[in-house]
PDB file of C-alpha atoms in Angstrom:
ATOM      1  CA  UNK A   2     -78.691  28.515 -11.738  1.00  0.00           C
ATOM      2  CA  UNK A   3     -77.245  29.769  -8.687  1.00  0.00           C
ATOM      3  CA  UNK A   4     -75.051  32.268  -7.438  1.00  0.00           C
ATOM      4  CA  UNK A   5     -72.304  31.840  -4.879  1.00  0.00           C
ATOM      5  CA  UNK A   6     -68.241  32.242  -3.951  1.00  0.00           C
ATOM      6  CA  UNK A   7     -66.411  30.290  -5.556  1.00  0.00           C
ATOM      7  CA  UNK A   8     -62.711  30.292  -5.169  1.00  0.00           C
ATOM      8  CA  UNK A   9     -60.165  29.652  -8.036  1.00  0.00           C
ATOM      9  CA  UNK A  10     -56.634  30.144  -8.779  1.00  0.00           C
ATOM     10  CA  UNK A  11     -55.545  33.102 -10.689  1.00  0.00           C
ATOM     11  CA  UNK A  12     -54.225  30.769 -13.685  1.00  0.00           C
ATOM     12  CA  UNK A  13     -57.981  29.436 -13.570  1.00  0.00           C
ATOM     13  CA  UNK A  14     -59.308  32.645 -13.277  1.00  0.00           C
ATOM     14  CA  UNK A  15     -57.308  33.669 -16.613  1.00  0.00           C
ATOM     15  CA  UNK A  16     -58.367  30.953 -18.257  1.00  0.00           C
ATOM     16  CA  UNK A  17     -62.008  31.763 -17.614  1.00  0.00           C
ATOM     17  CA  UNK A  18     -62.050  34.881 -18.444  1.00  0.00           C
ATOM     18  CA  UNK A  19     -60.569  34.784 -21.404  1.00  0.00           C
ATOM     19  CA  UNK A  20     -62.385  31.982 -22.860  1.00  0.00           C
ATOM     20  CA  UNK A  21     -65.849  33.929 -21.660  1.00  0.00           C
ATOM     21  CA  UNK A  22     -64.657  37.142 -23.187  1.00  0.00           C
ATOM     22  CA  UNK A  23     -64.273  36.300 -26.431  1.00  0.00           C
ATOM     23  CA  UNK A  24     -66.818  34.228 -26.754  1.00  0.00           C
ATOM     24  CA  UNK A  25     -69.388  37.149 -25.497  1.00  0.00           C
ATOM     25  CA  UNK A  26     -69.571  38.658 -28.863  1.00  0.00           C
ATOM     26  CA  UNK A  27     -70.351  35.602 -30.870  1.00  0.00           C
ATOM     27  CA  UNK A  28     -73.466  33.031 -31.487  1.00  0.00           C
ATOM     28  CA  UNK A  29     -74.151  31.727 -28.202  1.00  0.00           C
ATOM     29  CA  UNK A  30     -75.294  28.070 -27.242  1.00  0.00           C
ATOM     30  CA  UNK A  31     -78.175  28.943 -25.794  1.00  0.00           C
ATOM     31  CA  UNK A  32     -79.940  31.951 -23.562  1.00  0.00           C
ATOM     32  CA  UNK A  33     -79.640  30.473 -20.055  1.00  0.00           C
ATOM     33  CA  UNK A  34     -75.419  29.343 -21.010  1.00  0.00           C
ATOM     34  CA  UNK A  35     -74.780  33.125 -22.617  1.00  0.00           C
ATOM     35  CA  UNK A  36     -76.352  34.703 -19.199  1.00  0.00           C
ATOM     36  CA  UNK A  37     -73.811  32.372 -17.305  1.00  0.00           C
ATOM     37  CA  UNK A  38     -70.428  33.641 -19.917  1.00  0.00           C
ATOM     38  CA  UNK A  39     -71.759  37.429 -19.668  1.00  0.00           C
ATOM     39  CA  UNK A  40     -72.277  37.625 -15.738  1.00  0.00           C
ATOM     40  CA  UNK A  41     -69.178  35.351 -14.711  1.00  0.00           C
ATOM     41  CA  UNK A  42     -67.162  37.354 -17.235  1.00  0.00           C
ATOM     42  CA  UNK A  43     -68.882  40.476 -15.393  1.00  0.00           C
ATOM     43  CA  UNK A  44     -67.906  38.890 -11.983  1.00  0.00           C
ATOM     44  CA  UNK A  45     -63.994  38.482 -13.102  1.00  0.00           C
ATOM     45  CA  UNK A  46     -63.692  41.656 -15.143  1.00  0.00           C
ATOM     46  CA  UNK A  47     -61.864  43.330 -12.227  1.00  0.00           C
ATOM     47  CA  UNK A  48     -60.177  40.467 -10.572  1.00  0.00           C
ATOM     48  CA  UNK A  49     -58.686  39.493 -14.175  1.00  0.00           C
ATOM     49  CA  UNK A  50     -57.413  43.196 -14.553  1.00  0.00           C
ATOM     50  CA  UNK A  51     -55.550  43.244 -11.399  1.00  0.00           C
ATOM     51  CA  UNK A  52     -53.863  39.820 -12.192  1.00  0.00           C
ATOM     52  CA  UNK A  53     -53.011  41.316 -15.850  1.00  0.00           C
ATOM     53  CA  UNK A  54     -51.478  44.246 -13.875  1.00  0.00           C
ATOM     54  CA  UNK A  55     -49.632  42.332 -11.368  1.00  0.00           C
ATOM     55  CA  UNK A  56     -47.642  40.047 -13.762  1.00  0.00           C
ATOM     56  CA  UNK A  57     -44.276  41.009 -14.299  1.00  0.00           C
ATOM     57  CA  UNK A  58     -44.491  41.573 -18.304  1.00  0.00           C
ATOM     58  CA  UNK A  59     -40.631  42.637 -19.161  1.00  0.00           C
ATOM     59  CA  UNK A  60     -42.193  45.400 -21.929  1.00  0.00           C
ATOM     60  CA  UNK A  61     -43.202  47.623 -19.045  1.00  0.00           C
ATOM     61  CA  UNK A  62     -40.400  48.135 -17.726  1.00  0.00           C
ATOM     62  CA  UNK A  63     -38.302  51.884 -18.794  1.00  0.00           C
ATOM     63  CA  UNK A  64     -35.119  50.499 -20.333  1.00  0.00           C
ATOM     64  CA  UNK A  65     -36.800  47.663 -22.266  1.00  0.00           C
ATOM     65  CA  UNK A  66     -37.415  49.416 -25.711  1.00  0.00           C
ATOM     66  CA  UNK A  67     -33.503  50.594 -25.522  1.00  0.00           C
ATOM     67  CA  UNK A  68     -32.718  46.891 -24.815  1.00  0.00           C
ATOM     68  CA  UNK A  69     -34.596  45.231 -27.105  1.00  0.00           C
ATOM     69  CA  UNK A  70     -33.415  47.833 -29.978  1.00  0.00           C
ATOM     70  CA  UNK A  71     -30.254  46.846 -28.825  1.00  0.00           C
ATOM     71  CA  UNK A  72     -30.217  43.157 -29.330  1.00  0.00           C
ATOM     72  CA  UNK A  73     -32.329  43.055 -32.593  1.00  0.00           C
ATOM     73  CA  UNK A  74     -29.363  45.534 -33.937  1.00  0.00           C
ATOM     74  CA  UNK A  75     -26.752  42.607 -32.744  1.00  0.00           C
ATOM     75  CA  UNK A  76     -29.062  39.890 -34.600  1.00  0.00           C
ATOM     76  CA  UNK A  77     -29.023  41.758 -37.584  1.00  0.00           C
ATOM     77  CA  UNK A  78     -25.004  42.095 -37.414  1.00  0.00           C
ATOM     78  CA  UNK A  79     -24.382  38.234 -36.599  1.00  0.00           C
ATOM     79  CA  UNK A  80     -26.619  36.134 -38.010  1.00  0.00           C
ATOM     80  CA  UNK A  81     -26.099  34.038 -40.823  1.00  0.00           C
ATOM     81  CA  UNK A  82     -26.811  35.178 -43.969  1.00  0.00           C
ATOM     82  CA  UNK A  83     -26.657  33.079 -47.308  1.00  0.00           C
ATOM     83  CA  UNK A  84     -23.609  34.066 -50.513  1.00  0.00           C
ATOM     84  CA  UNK A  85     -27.211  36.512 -51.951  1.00  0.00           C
ATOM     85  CA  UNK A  86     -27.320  38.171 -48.396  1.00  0.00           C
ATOM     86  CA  UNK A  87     -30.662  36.329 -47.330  1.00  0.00           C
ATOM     87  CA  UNK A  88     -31.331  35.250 -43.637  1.00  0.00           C
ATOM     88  CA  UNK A  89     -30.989  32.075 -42.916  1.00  0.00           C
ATOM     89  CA  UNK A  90     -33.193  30.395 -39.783  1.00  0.00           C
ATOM     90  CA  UNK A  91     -32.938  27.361 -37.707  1.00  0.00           C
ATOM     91  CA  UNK A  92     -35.043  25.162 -38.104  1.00  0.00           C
ATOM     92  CA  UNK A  93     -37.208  26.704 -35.280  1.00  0.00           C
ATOM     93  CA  UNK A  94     -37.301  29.769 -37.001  1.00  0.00           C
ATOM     94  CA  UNK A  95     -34.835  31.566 -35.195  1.00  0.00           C
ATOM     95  CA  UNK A  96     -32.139  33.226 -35.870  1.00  0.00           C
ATOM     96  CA  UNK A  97     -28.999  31.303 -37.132  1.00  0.00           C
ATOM     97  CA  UNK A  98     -25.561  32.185 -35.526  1.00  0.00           C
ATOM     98  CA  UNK A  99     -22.795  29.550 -36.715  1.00  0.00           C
ATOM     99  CA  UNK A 100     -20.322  31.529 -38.832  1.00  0.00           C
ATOM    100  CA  UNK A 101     -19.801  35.239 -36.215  1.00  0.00           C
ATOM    101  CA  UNK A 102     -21.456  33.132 -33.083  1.00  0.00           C
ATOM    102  CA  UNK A 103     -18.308  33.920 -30.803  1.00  0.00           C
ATOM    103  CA  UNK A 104     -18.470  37.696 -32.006  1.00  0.00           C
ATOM    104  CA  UNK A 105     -22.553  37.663 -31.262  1.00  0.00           C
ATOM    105  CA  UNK A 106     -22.380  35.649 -27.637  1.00  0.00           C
ATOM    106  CA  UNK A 107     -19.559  38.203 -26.581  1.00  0.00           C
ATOM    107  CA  UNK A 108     -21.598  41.518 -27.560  1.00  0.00           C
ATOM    108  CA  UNK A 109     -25.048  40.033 -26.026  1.00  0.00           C
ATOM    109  CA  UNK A 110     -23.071  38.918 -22.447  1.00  0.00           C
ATOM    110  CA  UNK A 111     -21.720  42.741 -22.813  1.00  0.00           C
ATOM    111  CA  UNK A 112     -25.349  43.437 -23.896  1.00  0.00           C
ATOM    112  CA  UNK A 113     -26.522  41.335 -20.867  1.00  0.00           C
ATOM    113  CA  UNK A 114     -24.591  43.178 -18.065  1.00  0.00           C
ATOM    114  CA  UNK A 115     -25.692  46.379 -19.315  1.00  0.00           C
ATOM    115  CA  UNK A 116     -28.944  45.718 -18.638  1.00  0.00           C
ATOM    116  CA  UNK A 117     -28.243  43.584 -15.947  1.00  0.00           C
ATOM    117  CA  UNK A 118     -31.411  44.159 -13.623  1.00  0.00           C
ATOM    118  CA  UNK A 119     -33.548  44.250 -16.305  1.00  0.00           C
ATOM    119  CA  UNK A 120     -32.048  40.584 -17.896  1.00  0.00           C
ATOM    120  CA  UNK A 121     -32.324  39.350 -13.984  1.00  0.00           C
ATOM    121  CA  UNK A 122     -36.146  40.451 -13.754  1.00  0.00           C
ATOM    122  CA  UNK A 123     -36.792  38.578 -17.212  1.00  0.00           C
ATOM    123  CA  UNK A 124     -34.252  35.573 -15.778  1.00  0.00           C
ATOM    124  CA  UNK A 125     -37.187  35.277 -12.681  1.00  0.00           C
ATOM    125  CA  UNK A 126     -40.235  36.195 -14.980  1.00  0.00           C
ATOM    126  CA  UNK A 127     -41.475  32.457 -14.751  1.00  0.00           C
ATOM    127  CA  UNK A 128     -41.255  32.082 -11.014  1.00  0.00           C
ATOM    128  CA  UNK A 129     -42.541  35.330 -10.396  1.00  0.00           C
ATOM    129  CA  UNK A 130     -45.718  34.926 -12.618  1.00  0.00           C
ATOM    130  CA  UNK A 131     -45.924  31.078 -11.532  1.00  0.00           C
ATOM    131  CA  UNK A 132     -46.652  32.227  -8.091  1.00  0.00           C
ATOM    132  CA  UNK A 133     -48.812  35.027  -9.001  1.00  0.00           C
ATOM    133  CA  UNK A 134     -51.284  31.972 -10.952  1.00  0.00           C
ATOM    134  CA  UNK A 135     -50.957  29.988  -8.260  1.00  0.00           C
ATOM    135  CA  UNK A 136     -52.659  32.770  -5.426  1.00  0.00           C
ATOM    136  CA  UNK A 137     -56.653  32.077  -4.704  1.00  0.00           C
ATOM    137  CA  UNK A 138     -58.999  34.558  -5.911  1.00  0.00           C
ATOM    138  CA  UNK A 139     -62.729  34.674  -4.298  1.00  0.00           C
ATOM    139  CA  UNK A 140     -65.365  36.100  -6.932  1.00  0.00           C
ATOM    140  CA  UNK A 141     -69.457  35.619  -6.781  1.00  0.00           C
ATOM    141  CA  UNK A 142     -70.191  33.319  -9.725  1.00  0.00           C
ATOM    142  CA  UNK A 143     -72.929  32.360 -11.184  1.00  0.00           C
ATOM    143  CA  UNK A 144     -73.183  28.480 -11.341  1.00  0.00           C
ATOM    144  CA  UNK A 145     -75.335  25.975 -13.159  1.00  0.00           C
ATOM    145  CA  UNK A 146     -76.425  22.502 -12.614  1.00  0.00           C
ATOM    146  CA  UNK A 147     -74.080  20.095 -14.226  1.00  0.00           C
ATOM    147  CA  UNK A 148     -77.902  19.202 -16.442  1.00  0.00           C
ATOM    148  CA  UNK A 149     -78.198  22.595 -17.419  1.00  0.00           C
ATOM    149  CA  UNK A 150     -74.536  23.108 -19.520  1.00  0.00           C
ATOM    150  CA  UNK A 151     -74.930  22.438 -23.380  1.00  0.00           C
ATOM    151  CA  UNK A 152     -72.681  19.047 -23.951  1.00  0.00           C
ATOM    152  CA  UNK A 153     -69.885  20.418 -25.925  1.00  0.00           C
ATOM    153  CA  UNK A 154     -68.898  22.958 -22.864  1.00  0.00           C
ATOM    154  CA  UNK A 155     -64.988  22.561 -21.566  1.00  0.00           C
ATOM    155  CA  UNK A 156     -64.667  20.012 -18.683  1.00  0.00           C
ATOM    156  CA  UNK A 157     -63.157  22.766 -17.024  1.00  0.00           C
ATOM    157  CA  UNK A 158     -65.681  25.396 -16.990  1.00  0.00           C
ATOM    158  CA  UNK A 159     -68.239  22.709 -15.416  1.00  0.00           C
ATOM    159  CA  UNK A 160     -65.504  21.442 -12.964  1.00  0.00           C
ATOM    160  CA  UNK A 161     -65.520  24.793 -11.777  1.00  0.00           C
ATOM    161  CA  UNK A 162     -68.593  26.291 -12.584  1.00  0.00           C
ATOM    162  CA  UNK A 163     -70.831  23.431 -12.058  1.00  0.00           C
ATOM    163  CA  UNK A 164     -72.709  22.153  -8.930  1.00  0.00           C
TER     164      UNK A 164
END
C-alpha cells in the first residue's frame, strides 16, 4: 500500500466516490481493502463536493419550482385519460397525449418561452455537465498492489487504484 497523486477525471472521480461511500458502512472484504475505501473516500470527500456543486442541476435554479408546477398542471389538463377518468401511460410510462396533444404542445411552447432561459440552461445541461466530467482532478490516494485487492473488486477501481 502506497500513497501518491493520482489524477482522474471528474466522471471517475464520481464514480469512486460514490461506490466507496456507500460501501463504508457495510461488511467489508477485508481490513487492509476497507482502510483503502475509507481513506480514498477521505481523500475525495472535498473534491467530490465541489464537482456536486459545480454541475448545473436545473432544481437550483429560482424559477424552477414555479416551472415545474407549471407543466405538471398542463400534464394533468392534457393527458389522456380512459371513459372511468384513469391515466393512461405510454408504454414508457409517460404521460400519454394523443386525444388534446395540439392543445398540450401549444401551452408547453407558451410554457417554454416563459421560462425561456431557464428551458435554454436545461437545453445545454448535458454539454455543460459533460465537460465538467471530463476536467482532471489531482487527489493523494492511497493505492494497493494489484496482489493485494480481494478478486471480486471492479476492474475499474484497480485500473485506477492499482500499481
Amino acid at each position: 500500500m502506497k500513497v501518491s497523486e493520482v489524477q482522474i477525471t471528474n466522471f471517475q472521480l464520481q464514480q469512486l466516490f460514490e461506490e466507496f461511500n456507500t460501501r463504508l458502512t457495510v461488511d467489508g472484504i477485508n481490513a487492509k481493502y476497507s482502510w483503502f475505501m475509507y481513506k480514498n473516500s477521505e481523500a475525495m470527500a472535498p473534491l467530490y463536493t465541489q464537482l456536486m456543486s459545480e454541475l448545473y442541476d436545473e432544481r437550483k435554479e429560482p424559477d424552477f419550482p414555479a416551472m415545474f408546477s407549471e407543466g405538471q398542471l398542463l400534464i394533468e389538463k392534457y393527458r389522456d385519460r380512459d371513459a372511468e377518468g384513469k391515466e393512461i401511460n405510454d408504454k414508457a410510462g409517460n404521460a400519454q397525449f394523443t386525444q388534446h396533444r395540439e392543445e398540450y404542445v401549444k401551452e408547453y411552447q407558451a410554457l417554454r418561452e416563459k421560462y425561456k432561459e431557464l428551458f435554454e440552461k436545461i437545453d445545454k445541461k448535458q454539454e455543460v455537465n459533460r465537460e465538467i466530467y471530463m476536467k482532471n482532478v489531482s487527489f493523494m490516494a492511497t493505492q494497493l498492489e494489484l496482489s493485494e485487492f480481494p478478486n471480486n473488486t471492479k476492474p475499474y477501481i484497480i485500473g485506477l487504484l492499482g500499481y
